[in-house]
Amino acid sequence: MGIFESIEAIVDYAQETGLSLAEIMIEQEMRINRTSREAVLHKMSDALLAMENAYQRGITGEGVFSPTGLTGGNAVKMRKYRQAGKTLSGQMTLVGVEAALATNEVNAAMGVVCATPTAGASGTLPGVLFAIHEQYHLSKEDKLNFLFVAALFGMVTANNAFISGAAGGCQAEVGSASAMAAAAAVAIMGGSPAQSAHAFAMALGNLLGLVCDPVAGLVEVPCVKRNTVGSTNALICADMALAGIENQIPADEVIEAMYKVGRNMPRELRETGLGGLADTPTGNRIKMRIFGREVT
């Protein structure tokens, strides 16, 4: 078998063979790239290390700040708020918010992140992974399996739609990342492949139509905070799937819907910095402050 072309095919194959979703992705990588299991695991371990380092950097000291001053330090604020104990959301959810903020603040500060699936959406998946780790103390193998499942679902999304804001809006970035994370969260918590597919479909469907409108064309505002929505959406959808809740629209059809919505988005809402929040009075003032001229 070559590269899987649909979520349905993945779920069917998992049910037929009894293989885990993570193992399916590992074996595909070995087969397609003609490499060893050790090489595949090593490469994913590097990605995991980049995520862990970015998270830690973002919550160390006073945090990190971007050259523009638009973003930075909020992951540390969230960590202090969370640790104080008097919160509205649960601790696990807020660890996800904290990790998402930290990772994307590092990205905005020109630090090293792992694009999952893009740099602009790089906080969503680590937010979910480290939230689960905080609660359930995942082993390294568990963390790697989480990433392999996310990669499997992300591969199908990229091949059948898009994962860039310029092509399809933020639904293609944070939306895809959230769906990938939801599917992986279900798998790592012992859910079935079909439940992972339902979680994926719910998460992507919830963010359908999300626009990409970076202020001043920079991946900072509102991008950093949107990753927190991606993380929390993924956790909620994973819980719904694990509870036995199913999505009425199959995952592959949700991907197709996302593709069609993205194609119909005006260019102003696809990473051009010309619409949405970027085109507000404050957004335009920020653009002028940073660049000193109109940027088109």
PDB file of C-alpha atoms in Angstrom:
ATOM      1  CA  MET A   1       0.000   0.000   0.000  1.00  0.00           C
ATOM      2  CA  GLY A   2       1.222   3.510  -0.846  1.00  0.00           C
ATOM      3  CA  ILE A   3       0.345   6.720   0.949  1.00  0.00           C
ATOM      4  CA  PHE A   4      -3.100   6.701   2.514  1.00  0.00           C
ATOM      5  CA  GLU A   5      -5.433   9.024   0.645  1.00  0.00           C
ATOM      6  CA  SER A   6      -8.310   9.249   3.118  1.00  0.00           C
ATOM      7  CA  ILE A   7      -9.163   9.019   6.810  1.00  0.00           C
ATOM      8  CA  GLU A   8     -11.672   6.304   5.960  1.00  0.00           C
ATOM      9  CA  ALA A   9      -8.938   4.173   4.406  1.00  0.00           C
ATOM     10  CA  ILE A  10      -6.773   4.614   7.503  1.00  0.00           C
ATOM     11  CA  VAL A  11      -9.562   3.582   9.875  1.00  0.00           C
ATOM     12  CA  ASP A  12     -10.470   0.581   7.709  1.00  0.00           C
ATOM     13  CA  TYR A  13      -6.835  -0.530   7.537  1.00  0.00           C
ATOM     14  CA  ALA A  14      -6.415  -0.174  11.300  1.00  0.00           C
ATOM     15  CA  GLN A  15      -9.523  -2.275  11.907  1.00  0.00           C
ATOM     16  CA  GLU A  16      -8.465  -4.930   9.403  1.00  0.00           C
ATOM     17  CA  THR A  17      -4.888  -5.282  10.656  1.00  0.00           C
ATOM     18  CA  GLY A  18      -5.253  -4.450  14.324  1.00  0.00           C
ATOM     19  CA  LEU A  19      -2.365  -1.994  14.012  1.00  0.00           C
ATOM     20  CA  SER A  20      -2.391   1.215  15.994  1.00  0.00           C
ATOM     21  CA  LEU A  21      -2.625   4.508  14.127  1.00  0.00           C
ATOM     22  CA  ALA A  22       0.889   5.388  15.277  1.00  0.00           C
ATOM     23  CA  GLU A  23       2.259   2.103  13.973  1.00  0.00           C
ATOM     24  CA  ILE A  24       0.531   2.646  10.624  1.00  0.00           C
ATOM     25  CA  MET A  25       2.281   5.990  10.246  1.00  0.00           C
ATOM     26  CA  ILE A  26       5.655   4.587  11.288  1.00  0.00           C
ATOM     27  CA  GLU A  27       5.396   1.705   8.815  1.00  0.00           C
ATOM     28  CA  GLN A  28       4.322   4.040   6.021  1.00  0.00           C
ATOM     29  CA  GLU A  29       7.327   6.278   6.670  1.00  0.00           C
ATOM     30  CA  MET A  30       9.636   3.280   6.613  1.00  0.00           C
ATOM     31  CA  ARG A  31       8.102   2.012   3.376  1.00  0.00           C
ATOM     32  CA  ILE A  32       7.812   5.272   1.448  1.00  0.00           C
ATOM     33  CA  ASN A  33      11.212   6.649   2.468  1.00  0.00           C
ATOM     34  CA  ARG A  34      12.942   3.256   2.490  1.00  0.00           C
ATOM     35  CA  THR A  35      14.403   3.835   5.888  1.00  0.00           C
ATOM     36  CA  SER A  36      14.635   2.046   9.215  1.00  0.00           C
ATOM     37  CA  ARG A  37      12.318   2.225  12.200  1.00  0.00           C
ATOM     38  CA  GLU A  38      15.190   3.672  14.211  1.00  0.00           C
ATOM     39  CA  ALA A  39      15.636   6.498  11.698  1.00  0.00           C
ATOM     40  CA  VAL A  40      11.931   7.313  11.732  1.00  0.00           C
ATOM     41  CA  LEU A  41      11.802   7.360  15.533  1.00  0.00           C
ATOM     42  CA  HIS A  42      14.949   9.473  15.695  1.00  0.00           C
ATOM     43  CA  LYS A  43      13.513  12.073  13.353  1.00  0.00           C
ATOM     44  CA  MET A  44      10.288  12.327  15.336  1.00  0.00           C
ATOM     45  CA  SER A  45      12.285  12.500  18.556  1.00  0.00           C
ATOM     46  CA  ASP A  46      14.004  15.599  17.177  1.00  0.00           C
ATOM     47  CA  ALA A  47      10.597  17.157  16.535  1.00  0.00           C
ATOM     48  CA  LEU A  48       9.476  16.334  20.069  1.00  0.00           C
ATOM     49  CA  LEU A  49      12.645  17.846  21.516  1.00  0.00           C
ATOM     50  CA  ALA A  50      12.058  21.063  19.571  1.00  0.00           C
ATOM     51  CA  MET A  51       8.545  21.260  21.023  1.00  0.00           C
ATOM     52  CA  GLU A  52       9.746  20.625  24.561  1.00  0.00           C
ATOM     53  CA  ASN A  53      12.518  23.215  24.267  1.00  0.00           C
ATOM     54  CA  ALA A  54      10.182  25.852  22.848  1.00  0.00           C
ATOM     55  CA  TYR A  55       7.669  25.306  25.649  1.00  0.00           C
ATOM     56  CA  GLN A  56      10.341  25.569  28.333  1.00  0.00           C
ATOM     57  CA  ARG A  57      11.884  28.639  26.776  1.00  0.00           C
ATOM     58  CA  GLY A  58       8.507  30.351  26.616  1.00  0.00           C
ATOM     59  CA  ILE A  59       7.818  29.903  30.340  1.00  0.00           C
ATOM     60  CA  THR A  60      11.319  30.627  31.650  1.00  0.00           C
ATOM     61  CA  GLY A  61      11.925  33.849  33.540  1.00  0.00           C
ATOM     62  CA  GLU A  62       9.698  36.589  32.198  1.00  0.00           C
ATOM     63  CA  GLY A  63       9.164  34.706  28.948  1.00  0.00           C
ATOM     64  CA  VAL A  64      10.143  35.696  25.430  1.00  0.00           C
ATOM     65  CA  PHE A  65       9.173  38.796  23.477  1.00  0.00           C
ATOM     66  CA  SER A  66       8.991  39.463  19.758  1.00  0.00           C
ATOM     67  CA  PRO A  67      11.114  42.171  18.104  1.00  0.00           C
ATOM     68  CA  THR A  68       7.965  44.203  17.414  1.00  0.00           C
ATOM     69  CA  GLY A  69       6.780  44.090  21.015  1.00  0.00           C
ATOM     70  CA  LEU A  70       3.363  42.887  19.890  1.00  0.00           C
ATOM     71  CA  THR A  71       3.602  39.566  21.685  1.00  0.00           C
ATOM     72  CA  GLY A  72       5.461  38.003  24.576  1.00  0.00           C
ATOM     73  CA  GLY A  73       5.291  37.172  28.257  1.00  0.00           C
ATOM     74  CA  ASN A  74       1.720  35.923  28.257  1.00  0.00           C
ATOM     75  CA  ALA A  75       2.658  32.274  28.731  1.00  0.00           C
ATOM     76  CA  VAL A  76       4.373  33.241  31.981  1.00  0.00           C
ATOM     77  CA  LYS A  77       1.312  35.238  33.059  1.00  0.00           C
ATOM     78  CA  MET A  78      -0.886  32.235  32.375  1.00  0.00           C
ATOM     79  CA  ARG A  79       1.468  29.937  34.275  1.00  0.00           C
ATOM     80  CA  LYS A  80       1.391  32.186  37.351  1.00  0.00           C
ATOM     81  CA  TYR A  81      -2.373  32.550  37.128  1.00  0.00           C
ATOM     82  CA  ARG A  82      -2.817  28.799  36.780  1.00  0.00           C
ATOM     83  CA  GLN A  83      -0.523  28.025  39.675  1.00  0.00           C
ATOM     84  CA  ALA A  84      -2.424  30.430  41.931  1.00  0.00           C
ATOM     85  CA  GLY A  85      -5.257  27.915  41.758  1.00  0.00           C
ATOM     86  CA  LYS A  86      -8.292  30.188  41.420  1.00  0.00           C
ATOM     87  CA  THR A  87      -9.295  29.687  37.796  1.00  0.00           C
ATOM     88  CA  LEU A  88     -12.428  29.251  35.741  1.00  0.00           C
ATOM     89  CA  SER A  89     -11.049  26.558  33.460  1.00  0.00           C
ATOM     90  CA  GLY A  90      -9.497  23.348  34.747  1.00  0.00           C
ATOM     91  CA  GLN A  91      -5.773  22.961  35.260  1.00  0.00           C
ATOM     92  CA  MET A  92      -5.335  20.571  32.351  1.00  0.00           C
ATOM     93  CA  THR A  93      -7.017  22.968  29.953  1.00  0.00           C
ATOM     94  CA  LEU A  94      -4.905  25.878  31.132  1.00  0.00           C
ATOM     95  CA  VAL A  95      -1.677  23.908  30.764  1.00  0.00           C
ATOM     96  CA  GLY A  96      -2.720  23.547  27.146  1.00  0.00           C
ATOM     97  CA  VAL A  97      -3.280  27.287  26.887  1.00  0.00           C
ATOM     98  CA  GLU A  98       0.061  27.977  28.562  1.00  0.00           C
ATOM     99  CA  ALA A  99       1.998  25.632  26.278  1.00  0.00           C
ATOM    100  CA  ALA A 100       0.290  26.984  23.171  1.00  0.00           C
ATOM    101  CA  LEU A 101       1.092  30.565  24.152  1.00  0.00           C
ATOM    102  CA  ALA A 102       4.683  29.709  25.048  1.00  0.00           C
ATOM    103  CA  THR A 103       5.378  27.917  21.780  1.00  0.00           C
ATOM    104  CA  ASN A 104       3.914  30.601  19.567  1.00  0.00           C
ATOM    105  CA  GLU A 105       5.624  33.365  21.511  1.00  0.00           C
ATOM    106  CA  VAL A 106       8.911  31.611  20.817  1.00  0.00           C
ATOM    107  CA  ASN A 107       7.966  31.475  17.147  1.00  0.00           C
ATOM    108  CA  ALA A 108       7.184  35.205  17.108  1.00  0.00           C
ATOM    109  CA  ALA A 109      10.527  35.841  18.813  1.00  0.00           C
ATOM    110  CA  MET A 110      12.308  34.068  15.942  1.00  0.00           C
ATOM    111  CA  GLY A 111      13.021  30.998  18.053  1.00  0.00           C
ATOM    112  CA  VAL A 112      13.017  27.350  17.000  1.00  0.00           C
ATOM    113  CA  VAL A 113       9.656  25.605  16.853  1.00  0.00           C
ATOM    114  CA  CYS A 114       8.291  22.521  15.148  1.00  0.00           C
ATOM    115  CA  ALA A 115       5.798  23.424  12.422  1.00  0.00           C
ATOM    116  CA  THR A 116       2.710  21.350  13.203  1.00  0.00           C
ATOM    117  CA  PRO A 117       1.600  21.722  10.499  1.00  0.00           C
ATOM    118  CA  THR A 118       2.888  25.323  10.184  1.00  0.00           C
ATOM    119  CA  ALA A 119       4.898  27.716  12.326  1.00  0.00           C
ATOM    120  CA  GLY A 120       1.821  29.891  12.788  1.00  0.00           C
ATOM    121  CA  ALA A 121      -0.065  26.922  14.226  1.00  0.00           C
ATOM    122  CA  SER A 122       2.920  25.445  16.057  1.00  0.00           C
ATOM    123  CA  GLY A 123       1.456  25.916  19.544  1.00  0.00           C
ATOM    124  CA  THR A 124      -1.812  24.039  19.107  1.00  0.00           C
ATOM    125  CA  LEU A 125      -0.508  20.483  19.065  1.00  0.00           C
ATOM    126  CA  PRO A 126       2.121  20.939  21.828  1.00  0.00           C
ATOM    127  CA  GLY A 127      -0.596  22.574  23.906  1.00  0.00           C
ATOM    128  CA  VAL A 128      -2.626  19.382  23.783  1.00  0.00           C
ATOM    129  CA  LEU A 129       0.354  17.061  24.173  1.00  0.00           C
ATOM    130  CA  PHE A 130       1.785  18.796  27.226  1.00  0.00           C
ATOM    131  CA  ALA A 131      -1.646  19.206  28.811  1.00  0.00           C
ATOM    132  CA  ILE A 132      -2.149  15.445  28.635  1.00  0.00           C
ATOM    133  CA  HIS A 133       1.402  14.855  29.859  1.00  0.00           C
ATOM    134  CA  GLU A 134       0.830  17.127  32.871  1.00  0.00           C
ATOM    135  CA  GLN A 135      -2.165  15.034  33.897  1.00  0.00           C
ATOM    136  CA  TYR A 136      -1.131  11.520  32.890  1.00  0.00           C
ATOM    137  CA  HIS A 137       2.699  11.610  32.854  1.00  0.00           C
ATOM    138  CA  LEU A 138       3.202  10.213  29.374  1.00  0.00           C
ATOM    139  CA  SER A 139       6.296   8.232  28.514  1.00  0.00           C
ATOM    140  CA  LYS A 140       8.497   9.301  25.635  1.00  0.00           C
ATOM    141  CA  GLU A 141       7.010   6.475  23.580  1.00  0.00           C
ATOM    142  CA  ASP A 142       3.513   7.805  24.297  1.00  0.00           C
ATOM    143  CA  LYS A 143       4.537  11.302  23.215  1.00  0.00           C
ATOM    144  CA  LEU A 144       6.069  10.005  19.997  1.00  0.00           C
ATOM    145  CA  ASN A 145       2.978   7.931  19.256  1.00  0.00           C
ATOM    146  CA  PHE A 146       0.867  11.048  19.766  1.00  0.00           C
ATOM    147  CA  LEU A 147       2.940  12.860  17.164  1.00  0.00           C
ATOM    148  CA  PHE A 148       2.798   9.973  14.703  1.00  0.00           C
ATOM    149  CA  VAL A 149      -0.997   9.871  14.885  1.00  0.00           C
ATOM    150  CA  ALA A 150      -1.178  13.633  14.419  1.00  0.00           C
ATOM    151  CA  ALA A 151       1.153  13.347  11.425  1.00  0.00           C
ATOM    152  CA  LEU A 152      -0.994  10.635   9.867  1.00  0.00           C
ATOM    153  CA  PHE A 153      -4.131  12.770   9.964  1.00  0.00           C
ATOM    154  CA  GLY A 154      -2.210  15.881   8.960  1.00  0.00           C
ATOM    155  CA  MET A 155      -0.807  14.126   5.908  1.00  0.00           C
ATOM    156  CA  VAL A 156      -4.288  13.337   4.610  1.00  0.00           C
ATOM    157  CA  THR A 157      -5.420  16.906   5.276  1.00  0.00           C
ATOM    158  CA  ALA A 158      -2.455  18.408   3.439  1.00  0.00           C
ATOM    159  CA  ASN A 159      -2.854  16.078   0.476  1.00  0.00           C
ATOM    160  CA  ASN A 160      -6.599  16.648   0.094  1.00  0.00           C
ATOM    161  CA  ALA A 161      -6.944  20.306   1.078  1.00  0.00           C
ATOM    162  CA  PHE A 162      -4.307  22.691   2.439  1.00  0.00           C
ATOM    163  CA  ILE A 163      -2.493  23.595   5.646  1.00  0.00           C
ATOM    164  CA  SER A 164      -1.454  27.176   4.933  1.00  0.00           C
ATOM    165  CA  GLY A 165      -3.318  30.332   5.812  1.00  0.00           C
ATOM    166  CA  ALA A 166      -2.378  31.852   2.472  1.00  0.00           C
ATOM    167  CA  ALA A 167      -4.164  29.025   0.692  1.00  0.00           C
ATOM    168  CA  GLY A 168      -7.203  28.476   2.892  1.00  0.00           C
ATOM    169  CA  GLY A 169      -7.329  30.789   5.894  1.00  0.00           C
ATOM    170  CA  CYS A 170      -6.554  29.962   9.500  1.00  0.00           C
ATOM    171  CA  GLN A 171      -8.983  27.044   9.348  1.00  0.00           C
ATOM    172  CA  ALA A 172      -6.235  25.389   7.318  1.00  0.00           C
ATOM    173  CA  GLU A 173      -3.580  26.133   9.951  1.00  0.00           C
ATOM    174  CA  VAL A 174      -4.984  26.223  13.481  1.00  0.00           C
ATOM    175  CA  GLY A 175      -8.024  24.273  12.291  1.00  0.00           C
ATOM    176  CA  SER A 176      -5.929  21.456  10.865  1.00  0.00           C
ATOM    177  CA  ALA A 177      -3.596  21.490  13.862  1.00  0.00           C
ATOM    178  CA  SER A 178      -6.531  21.276  16.252  1.00  0.00           C
ATOM    179  CA  ALA A 179      -8.041  18.360  14.363  1.00  0.00           C
ATOM    180  CA  MET A 180      -4.701  16.543  14.207  1.00  0.00           C
ATOM    181  CA  ALA A 181      -4.247  17.024  17.959  1.00  0.00           C
ATOM    182  CA  ALA A 182      -7.773  15.829  18.728  1.00  0.00           C
ATOM    183  CA  ALA A 183      -7.254  12.617  16.788  1.00  0.00           C
ATOM    184  CA  ALA A 184      -3.916  12.011  18.501  1.00  0.00           C
ATOM    185  CA  ALA A 185      -5.333  12.747  21.952  1.00  0.00           C
ATOM    186  CA  VAL A 186      -8.030  10.123  21.478  1.00  0.00           C
ATOM    187  CA  ALA A 187      -5.488   7.544  20.345  1.00  0.00           C
ATOM    188  CA  ILE A 188      -3.120   8.181  23.238  1.00  0.00           C
ATOM    189  CA  MET A 189      -6.005   7.828  25.703  1.00  0.00           C
ATOM    190  CA  GLY A 190      -6.913   4.411  24.336  1.00  0.00           C
ATOM    191  CA  GLY A 191      -9.710   5.378  21.981  1.00  0.00           C
ATOM    192  CA  SER A 192     -10.406   3.513  18.761  1.00  0.00           C
ATOM    193  CA  PRO A 193      -9.295   4.631  15.300  1.00  0.00           C
ATOM    194  CA  ALA A 194     -12.920   5.435  14.499  1.00  0.00           C
ATOM    195  CA  GLN A 195     -13.126   7.648  17.597  1.00  0.00           C
ATOM    196  CA  SER A 196      -9.965   9.455  16.513  1.00  0.00           C
ATOM    197  CA  ALA A 197     -11.622  10.134  13.169  1.00  0.00           C
ATOM    198  CA  HIS A 198     -14.715  11.509  14.888  1.00  0.00           C
ATOM    199  CA  ALA A 199     -12.593  13.769  17.106  1.00  0.00           C
ATOM    200  CA  PHE A 200     -10.725  15.008  14.056  1.00  0.00           C
ATOM    201  CA  ALA A 201     -13.960  15.747  12.209  1.00  0.00           C
ATOM    202  CA  MET A 202     -15.494  17.592  15.151  1.00  0.00           C
ATOM    203  CA  ALA A 203     -12.404  19.704  15.775  1.00  0.00           C
ATOM    204  CA  LEU A 204     -11.958  20.724  12.143  1.00  0.00           C
ATOM    205  CA  GLY A 205     -15.672  21.340  11.720  1.00  0.00           C
ATOM    206  CA  ASN A 206     -15.757  23.602  14.771  1.00  0.00           C
ATOM    207  CA  LEU A 207     -13.154  25.911  13.215  1.00  0.00           C
ATOM    208  CA  LEU A 208     -14.500  25.818   9.678  1.00  0.00           C
ATOM    209  CA  GLY A 209     -14.301  29.264   8.101  1.00  0.00           C
ATOM    210  CA  LEU A 210     -11.664  30.646  10.490  1.00  0.00           C
ATOM    211  CA  VAL A 211      -9.942  33.489   8.663  1.00  0.00           C
ATOM    212  CA  CYS A 212      -6.247  34.348   8.530  1.00  0.00           C
ATOM    213  CA  ASP A 213      -5.883  38.064   9.265  1.00  0.00           C
ATOM    214  CA  PRO A 214      -2.452  38.762  10.787  1.00  0.00           C
ATOM    215  CA  VAL A 215      -2.034  42.331  11.949  1.00  0.00           C
ATOM    216  CA  ALA A 216       0.726  44.029   9.932  1.00  0.00           C
ATOM    217  CA  GLY A 217       1.133  40.725   8.113  1.00  0.00           C
ATOM    218  CA  LEU A 218       3.055  39.283  11.068  1.00  0.00           C
ATOM    219  CA  VAL A 219       2.387  35.899  12.662  1.00  0.00           C
ATOM    220  CA  GLU A 220       1.666  37.427  16.067  1.00  0.00           C
ATOM    221  CA  VAL A 221      -1.758  39.048  16.459  1.00  0.00           C
ATOM    222  CA  PRO A 222      -4.180  37.266  16.599  1.00  0.00           C
ATOM    223  CA  CYS A 223      -2.210  34.135  15.695  1.00  0.00           C
ATOM    224  CA  VAL A 224      -0.627  33.444  19.084  1.00  0.00           C
ATOM    225  CA  LYS A 225      -3.926  33.487  20.971  1.00  0.00           C
ATOM    226  CA  ARG A 226      -5.750  31.560  18.263  1.00  0.00           C
ATOM    227  CA  ASN A 227      -3.515  28.598  19.028  1.00  0.00           C
ATOM    228  CA  THR A 228      -5.055  28.463  22.502  1.00  0.00           C
ATOM    229  CA  VAL A 229      -8.455  28.028  20.858  1.00  0.00           C
ATOM    230  CA  GLY A 230      -6.998  25.241  18.741  1.00  0.00           C
ATOM    231  CA  SER A 231      -5.680  23.425  21.812  1.00  0.00           C
ATOM    232  CA  THR A 232      -8.812  23.723  23.916  1.00  0.00           C
ATOM    233  CA  ASN A 233     -11.043  22.804  20.978  1.00  0.00           C
ATOM    234  CA  ALA A 234      -8.956  19.664  20.441  1.00  0.00           C
ATOM    235  CA  LEU A 235      -9.215  18.597  24.084  1.00  0.00           C
ATOM    236  CA  ILE A 236     -12.975  19.122  24.117  1.00  0.00           C
ATOM    237  CA  CYS A 237     -13.482  17.213  20.873  1.00  0.00           C
ATOM    238  CA  ALA A 238     -11.258  14.371  22.068  1.00  0.00           C
ATOM    239  CA  ASP A 239     -13.344  14.092  25.218  1.00  0.00           C
ATOM    240  CA  MET A 240     -16.557  14.062  23.198  1.00  0.00           C
ATOM    241  CA  ALA A 241     -15.245  11.302  20.962  1.00  0.00           C
ATOM    242  CA  LEU A 242     -14.011   9.265  23.934  1.00  0.00           C
ATOM    243  CA  ALA A 243     -17.467   9.660  25.474  1.00  0.00           C
ATOM    244  CA  GLY A 244     -18.911   7.960  22.403  1.00  0.00           C
ATOM    245  CA  ILE A 245     -20.171  11.089  20.653  1.00  0.00           C
ATOM    246  CA  GLU A 246     -19.940  10.804  16.872  1.00  0.00           C
ATOM    247  CA  ASN A 247     -19.740  13.448  14.168  1.00  0.00           C
ATOM    248  CA  GLN A 248     -22.525  13.288  11.612  1.00  0.00           C
ATOM    249  CA  ILE A 249     -20.257  14.438   8.774  1.00  0.00           C
ATOM    250  CA  PRO A 250     -17.386  11.995   8.053  1.00  0.00           C
ATOM    251  CA  ALA A 251     -13.842  13.293   8.487  1.00  0.00           C
ATOM    252  CA  ASP A 252     -13.008  13.155   4.780  1.00  0.00           C
ATOM    253  CA  GLU A 253     -16.087  15.200   3.935  1.00  0.00           C
ATOM    254  CA  VAL A 254     -15.115  17.769   6.562  1.00  0.00           C
ATOM    255  CA  ILE A 255     -11.696  18.067   4.904  1.00  0.00           C
ATOM    256  CA  GLU A 256     -13.393  18.575   1.546  1.00  0.00           C
ATOM    257  CA  ALA A 257     -15.684  21.200   3.056  1.00  0.00           C
ATOM    258  CA  MET A 258     -12.701  23.023   4.529  1.00  0.00           C
ATOM    259  CA  TYR A 259     -11.054  22.998   1.111  1.00  0.00           C
ATOM    260  CA  LYS A 260     -14.127  24.464  -0.579  1.00  0.00           C
ATOM    261  CA  VAL A 261     -14.545  27.141   2.096  1.00  0.00           C
ATOM    262  CA  GLY A 262     -10.889  28.101   1.747  1.00  0.00           C
ATOM    263  CA  ARG A 263     -11.164  28.360  -2.013  1.00  0.00           C
ATOM    264  CA  ASN A 264     -14.118  30.719  -1.604  1.00  0.00           C
ATOM    265  CA  MET A 265     -12.406  32.998   0.909  1.00  0.00           C
ATOM    266  CA  PRO A 266     -11.466  36.429  -0.436  1.00  0.00           C
ATOM    267  CA  ARG A 267      -7.733  37.121  -0.560  1.00  0.00           C
ATOM    268  CA  GLU A 268      -8.154  39.736   2.183  1.00  0.00           C
ATOM    269  CA  LEU A 269      -8.840  36.887   4.620  1.00  0.00           C
ATOM    270  CA  ARG A 270      -6.007  34.606   3.560  1.00  0.00           C
ATOM    271  CA  GLU A 271      -2.843  35.834   5.287  1.00  0.00           C
ATOM    272  CA  THR A 272      -2.549  39.055   3.292  1.00  0.00           C
ATOM    273  CA  GLY A 273      -3.016  41.267   6.347  1.00  0.00           C
ATOM    274  CA  LEU A 274      -5.658  43.245   4.443  1.00  0.00           C
ATOM    275  CA  GLY A 275      -8.867  42.139   6.163  1.00  0.00           C
ATOM    276  CA  GLY A 276     -10.387  41.076   9.445  1.00  0.00           C
ATOM    277  CA  LEU A 277      -8.539  42.254  12.552  1.00  0.00           C
ATOM    278  CA  ALA A 278      -5.661  43.467  10.387  1.00  0.00           C
ATOM    279  CA  ASP A 279      -7.949  46.042   8.795  1.00  0.00           C
ATOM    280  CA  THR A 280      -9.257  47.544  12.031  1.00  0.00           C
ATOM    281  CA  PRO A 281      -8.202  51.115  12.977  1.00  0.00           C
ATOM    282  CA  THR A 282      -5.865  49.734  15.631  1.00  0.00           C
ATOM    283  CA  GLY A 283      -4.543  47.087  13.289  1.00  0.00           C
ATOM    284  CA  ASN A 284      -3.701  49.711  10.701  1.00  0.00           C
ATOM    285  CA  ARG A 285      -2.053  51.937  13.316  1.00  0.00           C
ATOM    286  CA  ILE A 286       0.139  49.031  14.401  1.00  0.00           C
ATOM    287  CA  LYS A 287       1.111  48.390  10.791  1.00  0.00           C
ATOM    288  CA  MET A 288       2.084  52.030  10.320  1.00  0.00           C
ATOM    289  CA  ARG A 289       4.042  52.057  13.589  1.00  0.00           C
ATOM    290  CA  ILE A 290       6.067  49.010  12.626  1.00  0.00           C
ATOM    291  CA  PHE A 291       6.662  49.711   8.942  1.00  0.00           C
ATOM    292  CA  GLY A 292       6.167  53.487   8.765  1.00  0.00           C
ATOM    293  CA  ARG A 293       4.243  53.165   5.540  1.00  0.00           C
ATOM    294  CA  GLU A 294       1.295  51.385   3.966  1.00  0.00           C
ATOM    295  CA  VAL A 295       2.003  47.749   3.263  1.00  0.00           C
ATOM    296  CA  THR A 296      -0.054  46.106   0.545  1.00  0.00           C
TER     297      THR A 296
END
